[in-house]
């Protein structure tokens, strides 16, 4: 990707974020008090659709775009928040009222995408939502990309193992072995990788 | 001529009333002293004292009232971190000044607050160092379940790891703990036999912890409780027998041998009662009014901006020794002392720094670089 193209792509993402902010679904996990009401009101004012919940509910993929969690109540009231930080279901914004490492560490462990400090200053909330959504999407894109590459890599490894098996058992050349696998894939309407895996499995059974 | 009007906010009712009576008394005693000497620039200090009722929402409400209705911009008070946090937005928005006299867990710095109690580098670090040297390195941590004990224990854990020690347990009890809560913990302590129990129990639970210890027959020779929260006031309340032999850490003890402290203690007793004892919170509350008066004497104006500049760097010959407000970080250079409680309830000072220690609210300096054993030295018995 050229730099210019890259920049255009980034700015498209940003403008779609701005447009979509009006429909961002936010879950606010915080006991009801003055601060949580302020945050609720401000998120609503900037156009988000906000739901509040305490204690923490079960959160499924695609239920929300952003989940804001007040960390100290979770810690002190020993409420259980189920959150897979390696594969989060939404962007996570840590809401903190103390800057002690013990609180900051909790934010780090949850892999927070942004932080909102209390007492709430309206200024900064919007910027933090942006950053959180962007960070979450970047993380997700990278995870997807890594998954795809992992699959491709293991596919390549399978084809190369299958080729070796054919070369040894049938006494054919490498390019002949590959065209045998490819022909089978076309005939059976399977992927080259799947045929390769079938050859490896069959070979294991007969050994 | 009108006086200098200032606000004083402490709990006089509710579960914190006993603990906050000290800082309230300390504040009023300092104001009285300054006024008796003619006030500042010929004007008396006029305190407006309100009861925060052991409720942080009330603290926020009252500080707002002082600022809006009484046109006050200088407030002395607060006790728990929660009360300070609740007052902070009001203080900052109105660009007022809060003098906060209680030791706390650090990691805060507002340009509108002067923190005159100790932060962890001034109590946790010297205490853990003293315990390592004299008792061993297997610590059992017990605290009330809120921010201060948790953060304080995180720091102790770090310090223990750096010194090759271990934290064998870390337990939390509710702030309003009853004696029953301590029973299983005491059994656990008797079983695990740590070298020391470090307590950050706050409030009435302090008395319960020590008496539960005594009831279980664990002697302080065998396993001492070390604490930076327990003070003279709690020792009197729990009884001398329950307190004897245990370890305390603070910048101030009422047994400090100096002319300033002798005068301070005797004035306090004659004003509030012979059985009343001073402690670190009384002393910080007393000192911060003097720091304020010193600054006011320079500015001759109670304007926030001018006062702030004059308080930063201000010094005072305190009962604990000479102290100074840091010019940069709004926290105070304070002494650090370790004491052991005697059978008569007196605190024998067993170690102390050679002077005031620089406050380090964000613990930016690596502990090992800053805390050489020579910094805290034993006191000849």
PDB file of N, CA, C and O in Angstrom, chain A residues 6 30 45 62 73 86 122 129 144 163 176 181 183:
ATOM      1  N   UNK A   6      -2.686   4.769   1.930  1.00  0.00           N
ATOM      2  CA  UNK A   6      -2.808   4.472   3.350  1.00  0.00           C
ATOM      3  C   UNK A   6      -3.512   5.623   4.060  1.00  0.00           C
ATOM      4  O   UNK A   6      -4.434   5.427   4.825  1.00  0.00           O
ATOM      5  N   UNK A  30     -21.423   0.346  35.991  1.00  0.00           N
ATOM      6  CA  UNK A  30     -21.051   1.230  37.096  1.00  0.00           C
ATOM      7  C   UNK A  30     -22.241   1.311  38.048  1.00  0.00           C
ATOM      8  O   UNK A  30     -23.369   1.436  37.605  1.00  0.00           O
ATOM      9  N   UNK A  45     -25.599  12.697  25.324  1.00  0.00           N
ATOM     10  CA  UNK A  45     -25.537  13.995  24.645  1.00  0.00           C
ATOM     11  C   UNK A  45     -24.690  13.953  23.381  1.00  0.00           C
ATOM     12  O   UNK A  45     -24.977  14.652  22.423  1.00  0.00           O
ATOM     13  N   UNK A  62     -20.852  -8.459  19.662  1.00  0.00           N
ATOM     14  CA  UNK A  62     -21.770  -7.655  18.852  1.00  0.00           C
ATOM     15  C   UNK A  62     -22.975  -7.105  19.627  1.00  0.00           C
ATOM     16  O   UNK A  62     -23.859  -6.497  19.048  1.00  0.00           O
ATOM     17  N   UNK A  73     -15.223  -0.098  41.842  1.00  0.00           N
ATOM     18  CA  UNK A  73     -16.346  -0.876  42.402  1.00  0.00           C
ATOM     19  C   UNK A  73     -16.222  -2.371  42.121  1.00  0.00           C
ATOM     20  O   UNK A  73     -16.544  -3.191  42.978  1.00  0.00           O
ATOM     21  N   UNK A  86      -8.158 -11.255  25.586  1.00  0.00           N
ATOM     22  CA  UNK A  86      -7.427 -11.629  24.376  1.00  0.00           C
ATOM     23  C   UNK A  86      -8.365 -11.628  23.168  1.00  0.00           C
ATOM     24  O   UNK A  86      -7.930 -11.614  22.023  1.00  0.00           O
ATOM     25  N   UNK A 122     -16.357  16.687  30.934  1.00  0.00           N
ATOM     26  CA  UNK A 122     -16.992  16.335  29.664  1.00  0.00           C
ATOM     27  C   UNK A 122     -15.988  16.320  28.529  1.00  0.00           C
ATOM     28  O   UNK A 122     -15.994  15.428  27.698  1.00  0.00           O
ATOM     29  N   UNK A 129     -13.605   7.907  23.348  1.00  0.00           N
ATOM     30  CA  UNK A 129     -14.440   6.919  22.655  1.00  0.00           C
ATOM     31  C   UNK A 129     -13.851   6.598  21.280  1.00  0.00           C
ATOM     32  O   UNK A 129     -13.769   5.445  20.877  1.00  0.00           O
ATOM     33  N   UNK A 144      -7.599 -10.903  13.202  1.00  0.00           N
ATOM     34  CA  UNK A 144      -8.141 -11.598  12.035  1.00  0.00           C
ATOM     35  C   UNK A 144      -7.037 -11.902  11.026  1.00  0.00           C
ATOM     36  O   UNK A 144      -6.965 -12.993  10.471  1.00  0.00           O
ATOM     37  N   UNK A 163       3.023 -33.391  -0.673  1.00  0.00           N
ATOM     38  CA  UNK A 163       3.882 -33.568  -1.856  1.00  0.00           C
ATOM     39  C   UNK A 163       4.984 -34.582  -1.562  1.00  0.00           C
ATOM     40  O   UNK A 163       5.253 -35.481  -2.357  1.00  0.00           O
ATOM     41  N   UNK A 176       5.058 -32.848 -10.403  1.00  0.00           N
ATOM     42  CA  UNK A 176       4.031 -33.862 -10.712  1.00  0.00           C
ATOM     43  C   UNK A 176       3.152 -34.088  -9.463  1.00  0.00           C
ATOM     44  O   UNK A 176       1.917 -34.160  -9.568  1.00  0.00           O
ATOM     45  N   UNK A 181      -2.176 -33.344  -6.689  1.00  0.00           N
ATOM     46  CA  UNK A 181      -3.013 -32.791  -5.615  1.00  0.00           C
ATOM     47  C   UNK A 181      -4.018 -31.795  -6.196  1.00  0.00           C
ATOM     48  O   UNK A 181      -5.210 -31.827  -5.885  1.00  0.00           O
ATOM     49  N   UNK A 183      -5.221 -31.591  -9.264  1.00  0.00           N
ATOM     50  CA  UNK A 183      -6.244 -32.262 -10.094  1.00  0.00           C
ATOM     51  C   UNK A 183      -7.324 -32.874  -9.209  1.00  0.00           C
ATOM     52  O   UNK A 183      -8.512 -32.738  -9.478  1.00  0.00           O
TER      53      UNK A 183
END
